[in-house]
XYZ file of C-alpha atoms in Angstrom:
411
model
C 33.469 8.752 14.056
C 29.983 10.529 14.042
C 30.614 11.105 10.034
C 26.950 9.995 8.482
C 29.139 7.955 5.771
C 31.179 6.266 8.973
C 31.106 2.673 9.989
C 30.639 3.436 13.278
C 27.195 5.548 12.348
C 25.767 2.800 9.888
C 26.058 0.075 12.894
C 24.089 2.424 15.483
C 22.075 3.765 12.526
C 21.281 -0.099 12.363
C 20.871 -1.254 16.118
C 18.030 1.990 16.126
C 20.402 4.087 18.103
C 20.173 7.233 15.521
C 17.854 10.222 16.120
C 16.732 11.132 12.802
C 15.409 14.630 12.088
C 11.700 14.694 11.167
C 12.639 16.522 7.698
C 15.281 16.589 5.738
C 16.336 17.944 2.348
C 16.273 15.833 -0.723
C 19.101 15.998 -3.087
C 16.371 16.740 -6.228
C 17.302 17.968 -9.530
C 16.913 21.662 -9.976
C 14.863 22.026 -13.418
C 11.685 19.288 -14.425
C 12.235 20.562 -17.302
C 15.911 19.160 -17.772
C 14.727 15.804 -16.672
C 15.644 12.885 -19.182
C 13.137 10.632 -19.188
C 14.291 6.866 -20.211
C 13.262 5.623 -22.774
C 11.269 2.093 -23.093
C 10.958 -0.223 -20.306
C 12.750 -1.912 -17.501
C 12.953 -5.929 -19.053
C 10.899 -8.102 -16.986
C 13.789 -10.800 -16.396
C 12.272 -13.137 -13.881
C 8.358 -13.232 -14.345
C 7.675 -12.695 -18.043
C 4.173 -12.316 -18.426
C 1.657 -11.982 -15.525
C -2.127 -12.695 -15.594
C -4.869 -12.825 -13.208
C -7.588 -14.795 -11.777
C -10.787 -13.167 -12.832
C -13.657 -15.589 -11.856
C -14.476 -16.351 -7.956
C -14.229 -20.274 -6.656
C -16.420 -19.910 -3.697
C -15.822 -23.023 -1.428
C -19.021 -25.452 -1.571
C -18.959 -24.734 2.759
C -18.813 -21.009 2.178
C -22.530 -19.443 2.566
C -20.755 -16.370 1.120
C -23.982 -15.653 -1.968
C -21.873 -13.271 -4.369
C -18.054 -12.782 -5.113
C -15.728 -11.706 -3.110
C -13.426 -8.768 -4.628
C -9.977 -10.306 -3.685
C -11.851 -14.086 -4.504
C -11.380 -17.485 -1.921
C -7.632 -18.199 -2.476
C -6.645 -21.600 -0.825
C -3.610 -21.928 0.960
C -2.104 -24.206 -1.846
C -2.763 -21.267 -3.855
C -1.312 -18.482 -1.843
C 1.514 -21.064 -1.423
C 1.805 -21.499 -5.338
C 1.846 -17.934 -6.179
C 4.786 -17.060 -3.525
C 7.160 -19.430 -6.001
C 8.212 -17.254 -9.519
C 7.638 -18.266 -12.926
C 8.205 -16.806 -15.856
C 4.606 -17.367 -16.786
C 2.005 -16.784 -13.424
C -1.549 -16.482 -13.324
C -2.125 -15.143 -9.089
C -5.321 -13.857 -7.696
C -5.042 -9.568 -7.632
C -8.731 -7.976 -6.661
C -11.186 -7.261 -9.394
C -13.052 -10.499 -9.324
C -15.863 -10.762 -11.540
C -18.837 -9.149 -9.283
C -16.771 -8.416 -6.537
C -17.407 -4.727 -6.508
C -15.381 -1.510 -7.283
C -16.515 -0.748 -10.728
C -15.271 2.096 -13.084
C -17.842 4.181 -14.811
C -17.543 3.845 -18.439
C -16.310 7.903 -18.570
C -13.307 7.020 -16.235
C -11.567 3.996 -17.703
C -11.559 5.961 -21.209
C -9.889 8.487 -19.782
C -6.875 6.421 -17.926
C -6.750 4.930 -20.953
C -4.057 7.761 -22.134
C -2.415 8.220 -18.431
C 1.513 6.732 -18.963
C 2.518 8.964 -16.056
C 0.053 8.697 -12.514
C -0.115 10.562 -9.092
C -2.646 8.587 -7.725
C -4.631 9.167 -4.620
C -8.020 8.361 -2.634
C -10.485 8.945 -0.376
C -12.932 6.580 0.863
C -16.016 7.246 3.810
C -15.817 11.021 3.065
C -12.445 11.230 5.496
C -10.977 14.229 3.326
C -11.040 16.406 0.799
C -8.778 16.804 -1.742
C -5.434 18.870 -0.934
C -4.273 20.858 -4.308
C -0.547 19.696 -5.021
C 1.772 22.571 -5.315
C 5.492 23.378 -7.396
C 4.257 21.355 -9.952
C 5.803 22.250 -13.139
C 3.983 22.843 -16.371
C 5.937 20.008 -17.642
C 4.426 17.608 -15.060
C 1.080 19.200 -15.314
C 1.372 18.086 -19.040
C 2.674 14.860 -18.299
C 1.015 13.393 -15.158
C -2.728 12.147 -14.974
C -3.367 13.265 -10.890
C -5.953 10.473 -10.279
C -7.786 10.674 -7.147
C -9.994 7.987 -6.354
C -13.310 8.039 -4.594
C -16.219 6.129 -3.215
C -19.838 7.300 -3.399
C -20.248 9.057 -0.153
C -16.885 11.046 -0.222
C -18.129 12.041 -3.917
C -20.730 13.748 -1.797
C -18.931 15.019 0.820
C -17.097 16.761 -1.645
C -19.531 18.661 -3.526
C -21.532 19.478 -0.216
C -18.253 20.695 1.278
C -16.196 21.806 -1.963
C -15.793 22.836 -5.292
C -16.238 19.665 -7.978
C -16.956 20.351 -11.591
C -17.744 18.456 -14.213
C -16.271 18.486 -18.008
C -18.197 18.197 -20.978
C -17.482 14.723 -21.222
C -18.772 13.694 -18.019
C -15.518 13.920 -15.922
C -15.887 15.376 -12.203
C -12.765 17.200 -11.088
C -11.533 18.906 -7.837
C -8.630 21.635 -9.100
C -6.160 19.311 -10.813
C -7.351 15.447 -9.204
C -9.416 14.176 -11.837
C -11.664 12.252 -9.864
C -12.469 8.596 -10.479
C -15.892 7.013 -8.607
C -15.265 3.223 -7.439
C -18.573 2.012 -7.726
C -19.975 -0.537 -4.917
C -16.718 -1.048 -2.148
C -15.745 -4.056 -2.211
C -15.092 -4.308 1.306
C -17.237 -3.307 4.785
C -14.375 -1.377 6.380
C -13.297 1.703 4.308
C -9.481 1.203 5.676
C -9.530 -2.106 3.601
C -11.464 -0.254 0.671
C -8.580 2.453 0.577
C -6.233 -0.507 0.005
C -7.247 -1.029 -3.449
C -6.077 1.742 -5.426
C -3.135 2.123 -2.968
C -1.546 -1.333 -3.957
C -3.354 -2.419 -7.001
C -2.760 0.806 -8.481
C -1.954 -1.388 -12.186
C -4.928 -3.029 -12.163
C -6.509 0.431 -12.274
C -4.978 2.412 -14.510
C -3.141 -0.719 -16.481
C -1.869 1.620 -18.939
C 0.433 3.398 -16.827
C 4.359 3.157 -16.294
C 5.074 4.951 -13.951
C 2.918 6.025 -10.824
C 3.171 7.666 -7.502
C 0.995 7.075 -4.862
C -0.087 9.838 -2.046
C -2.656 8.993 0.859
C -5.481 11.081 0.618
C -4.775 13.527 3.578
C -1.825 14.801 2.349
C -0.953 17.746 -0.094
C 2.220 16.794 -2.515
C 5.279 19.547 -2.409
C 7.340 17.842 -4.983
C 7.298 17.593 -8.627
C 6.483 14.614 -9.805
C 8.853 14.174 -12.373
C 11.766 15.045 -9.642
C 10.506 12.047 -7.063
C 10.652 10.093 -10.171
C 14.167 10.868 -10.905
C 15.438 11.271 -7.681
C 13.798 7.931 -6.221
C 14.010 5.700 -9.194
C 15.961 6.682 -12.622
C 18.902 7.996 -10.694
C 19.504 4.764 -8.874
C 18.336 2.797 -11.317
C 15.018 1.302 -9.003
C 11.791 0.277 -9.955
C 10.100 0.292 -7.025
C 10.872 2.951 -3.689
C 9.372 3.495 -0.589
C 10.167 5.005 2.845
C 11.603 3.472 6.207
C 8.933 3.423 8.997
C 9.997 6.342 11.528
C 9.742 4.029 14.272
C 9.699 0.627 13.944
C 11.913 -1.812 11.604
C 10.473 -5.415 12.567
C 6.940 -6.018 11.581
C 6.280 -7.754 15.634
C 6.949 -4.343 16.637
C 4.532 -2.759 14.235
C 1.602 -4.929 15.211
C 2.578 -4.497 18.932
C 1.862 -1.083 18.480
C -0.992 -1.546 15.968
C -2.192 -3.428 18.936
C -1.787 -0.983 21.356
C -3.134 1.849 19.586
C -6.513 -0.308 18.778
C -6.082 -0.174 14.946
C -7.343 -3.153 14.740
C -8.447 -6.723 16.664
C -5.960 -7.661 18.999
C -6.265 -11.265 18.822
C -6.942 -10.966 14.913
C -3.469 -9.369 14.415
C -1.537 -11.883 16.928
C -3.144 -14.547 14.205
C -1.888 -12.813 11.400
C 1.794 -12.825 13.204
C 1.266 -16.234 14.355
C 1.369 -17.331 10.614
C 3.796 -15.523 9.434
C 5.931 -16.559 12.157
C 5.607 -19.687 11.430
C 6.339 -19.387 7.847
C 9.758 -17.833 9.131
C 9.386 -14.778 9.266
C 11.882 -13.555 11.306
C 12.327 -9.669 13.293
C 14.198 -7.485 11.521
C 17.703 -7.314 12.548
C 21.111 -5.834 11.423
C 21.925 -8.904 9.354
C 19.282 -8.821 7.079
C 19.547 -7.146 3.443
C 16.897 -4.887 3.989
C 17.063 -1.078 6.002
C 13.841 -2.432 8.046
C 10.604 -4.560 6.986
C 8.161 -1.939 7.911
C 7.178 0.661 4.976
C 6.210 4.539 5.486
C 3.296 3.322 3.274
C 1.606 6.855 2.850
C 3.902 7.486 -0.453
C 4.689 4.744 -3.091
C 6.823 5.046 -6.256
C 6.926 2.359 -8.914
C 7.585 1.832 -11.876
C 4.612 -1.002 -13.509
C 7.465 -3.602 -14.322
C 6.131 -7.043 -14.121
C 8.273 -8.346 -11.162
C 6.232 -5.111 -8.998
C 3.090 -6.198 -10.318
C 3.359 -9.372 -8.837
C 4.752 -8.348 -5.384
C 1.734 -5.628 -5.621
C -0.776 -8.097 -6.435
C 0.765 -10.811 -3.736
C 1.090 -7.694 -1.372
C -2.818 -7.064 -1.295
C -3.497 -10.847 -1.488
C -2.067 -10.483 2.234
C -4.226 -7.754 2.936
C -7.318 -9.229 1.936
C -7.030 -12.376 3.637
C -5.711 -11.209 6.817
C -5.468 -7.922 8.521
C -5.902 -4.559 6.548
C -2.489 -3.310 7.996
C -0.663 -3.096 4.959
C 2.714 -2.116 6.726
C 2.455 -5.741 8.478
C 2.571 -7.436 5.484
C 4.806 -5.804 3.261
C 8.326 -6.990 4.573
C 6.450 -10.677 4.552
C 5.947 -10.216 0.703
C 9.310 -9.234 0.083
C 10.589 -11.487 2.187
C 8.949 -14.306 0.324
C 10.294 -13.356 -3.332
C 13.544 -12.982 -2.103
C 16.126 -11.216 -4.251
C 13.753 -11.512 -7.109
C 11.873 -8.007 -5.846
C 14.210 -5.427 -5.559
C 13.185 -1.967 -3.871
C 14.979 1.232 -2.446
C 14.034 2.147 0.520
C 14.852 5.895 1.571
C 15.250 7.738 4.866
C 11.765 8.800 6.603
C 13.350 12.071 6.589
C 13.049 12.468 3.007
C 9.401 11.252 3.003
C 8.870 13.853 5.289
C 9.702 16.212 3.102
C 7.740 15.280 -0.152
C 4.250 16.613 1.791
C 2.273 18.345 4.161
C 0.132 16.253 6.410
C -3.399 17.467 7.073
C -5.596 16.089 9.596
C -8.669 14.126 8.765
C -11.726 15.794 8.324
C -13.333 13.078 10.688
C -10.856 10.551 12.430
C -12.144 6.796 11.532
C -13.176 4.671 14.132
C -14.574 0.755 13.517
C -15.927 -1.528 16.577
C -13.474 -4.398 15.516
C -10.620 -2.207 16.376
C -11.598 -2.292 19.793
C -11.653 -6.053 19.990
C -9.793 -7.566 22.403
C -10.369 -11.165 23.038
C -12.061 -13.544 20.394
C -15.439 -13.738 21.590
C -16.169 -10.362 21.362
C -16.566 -11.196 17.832
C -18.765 -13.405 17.698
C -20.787 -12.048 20.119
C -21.071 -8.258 18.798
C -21.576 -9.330 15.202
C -18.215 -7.796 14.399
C -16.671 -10.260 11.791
C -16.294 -8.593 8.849
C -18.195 -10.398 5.692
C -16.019 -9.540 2.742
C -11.996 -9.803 4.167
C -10.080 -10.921 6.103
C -11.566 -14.784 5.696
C -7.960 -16.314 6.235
C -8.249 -15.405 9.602
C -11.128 -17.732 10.017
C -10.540 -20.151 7.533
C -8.476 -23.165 9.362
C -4.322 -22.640 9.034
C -2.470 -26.243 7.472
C -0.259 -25.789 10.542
C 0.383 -26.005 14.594
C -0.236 -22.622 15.075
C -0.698 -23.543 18.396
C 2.684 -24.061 19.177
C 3.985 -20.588 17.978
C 5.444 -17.951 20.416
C 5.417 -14.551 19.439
C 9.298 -13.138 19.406
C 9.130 -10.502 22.379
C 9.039 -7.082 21.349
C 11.236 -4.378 22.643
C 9.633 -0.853 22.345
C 12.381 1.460 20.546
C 10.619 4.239 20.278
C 8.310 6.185 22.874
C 6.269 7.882 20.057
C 5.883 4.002 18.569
């Protein structure tokens, strides 16, 4: 009855009755170097080809001077782009003038990276952890791309070793680093967001990529996450279960708890969702949980993950940047059309080691905890976050929360 392939343990597995180790092994391949790669591309079947919005429509009531980065989508266009085509044009970041700019030195070189580890670092937070059993193979193979703002560019050569190649490159060990120019955004946790989801838009001529946060140190070949997490089950897109929490009303319950961002800000963001029915996670849904482990993210570039990518930060820049509130929503919206494996946190667990900040981020909106304080400290932030102030084309007055059981201490 307690078998781990049992009925009995999938339906407490599911209720959240099933202590989990921390770590776990991973069932990798033994040799990189035995690894078939496939050849070609997944088909897109559903969305064919996939454009972007490039040029800013700045409402005539907006006082807003320049761009924004993620642009002013309406609400008839966030609606619009939640309903697949085989043709879509959707807003995805890079506005014209919006900010985060490649030098000229950095977008050659992506240029010739098919296969990405991509990180970043934004505010100076961290320095760059040196990724290790990594195979010549995947040392050939993979571009590691770690992205940077200005002042973590000097952090790091203040407090470490960056050099510089003879064609202008700056690397740390084997991150190649890549300077975003001008942050699009006043809070660094919303900067960070950029080359976390939009990681196409960045480096558009990559297949395959792997996302890491920045305060972690990879302990996994590459080339074995890719085959364990997508080729051998056939996926395009994986990501880890949340440790703690599978509804996304319990993740901004504790978001809210732990001050990670405005209280009353992220009851908004819920509100709408809510609304748009959104329901908590339960048993009967098709999906392990609606919360990500969003620290590690393994795609292939198909167009169908594009999209959700592109609608995924969409979320983030109009509302709050808690990207693990607004993932299940996404998927939720495109239906069967997005298809993703989901592993056990366990297994994350075990593709890293976790280093602490080198400074722990702290930002006076996360303190927030009634509406006025806003206004009152100055504390609105000028660049996201605008469909939290822009008036919703619904009752959001009448919406009540879904009470939210606490199923985990730690949570």
């Amino acid at each position: 009855m307690c078998n781990k392939d049992s009925k009995v343990f999938n339906m407490l597995d599911n209720m959240g009755l099933v202590s989990k180790p921390h770590r776990c092994p991973i069932p990798l391949s033994n040799d990189p170097d035995k690894i078939v790669i496939p050849t070609g591309r997944t088909p897109n079947e559903t969305v064919k080809n996939l454009s972007y919005v490039m040029e800013d429509e700045v409402p005539h009531s907006e006082a807003q001077s320049s761009p924004l980065f993620g642009g002013h989508p309406s609400w008839k266009q966030r609606e619009e782009s939640f309903k697949l085509k085989s043709n879509m044009k959707v807003h995805c970041g890079f506005i014209q003038g919006g900010g985060a700019e490649m030098n000229r030195v950095d977008i050659k070189y992506v240029k010739k990276c098919k296969f990405v580890v991509a990180s970043g670092i934004f505010d100076g937070y961290d320095l760059p952890h040196q990724p290790s059993n990594i195979s010549l193979r995947s040392k050939e193979l993979f571009c590691f791309l770690m992205v940077v703002d200005e002042v973590s560019l000097k952090f790091m050569r203040e407090n470490g070793t960056v050099k510089e190649d003879r064609a202008g490159g700056k690397w740390v060990g084997i991150w190649r680093l890549v300077l975003l120019k001008h942050p699009p955004y006043d809070e660094p946790r919303r900067n960070g967001k950029v080359p976390k989801i939009l990681t196409h838009r960045l480096f558009p001529q990559a297949q395959y990529s792997i996302w890491i946060d920045g305060k972690m140190e990879l302990i996994v070949d590459p080339l074995l996450i890719l085959e364990r997490y997508l080729w051998r089950g056939k996926h395009t897109f994986a990501i880890a279960q949340h440790k703690h929490h599978r509804s996304i009303y319990e993740e901004a319950d504790s978001n809210k708890r732990r001050m990670r961002y405005a209280r009353p800000l992220i009851d908004l963001h819920m509100k709408i969702y809510y609304y748009e029915g959104m329901k908590p996670w339960s048993s009967n849904k098709k999906t392990n949980s609606d919360v990500p482990e969003g620290a590690v993210i393994i795609r292939e570039h198909t167009a169908i993950n594009n999209l959700f990518s592109c609608l995924w930060f969409n979320e983030v820049h109009l509302f709050t940047p808690r990207d693990q509130l607004s993932f299940g929503y996404v998927a939720y919206r495109l239906g069967d059309a997005f298809k993703f494996f989901m592993f056990l946190n366990c297994e994350y667990n075990s593709l890293f080691v976790l280093h602490p900040h080198t400074r722990e981020h702290s930002s006076p909106i996360e303190w927030v905890k009634q509406l006025d304080e806003l206004k009152k400290g100055n504390l609105k932030e000028s660049r996201g976050g605008l469909g939290l102030f822009t008036p919703y084309p619904g009752d959001l007055d009448s919406v009540v929360l879904p009470n939210v059981t606490r199923t985990s201490k730690a949570g």
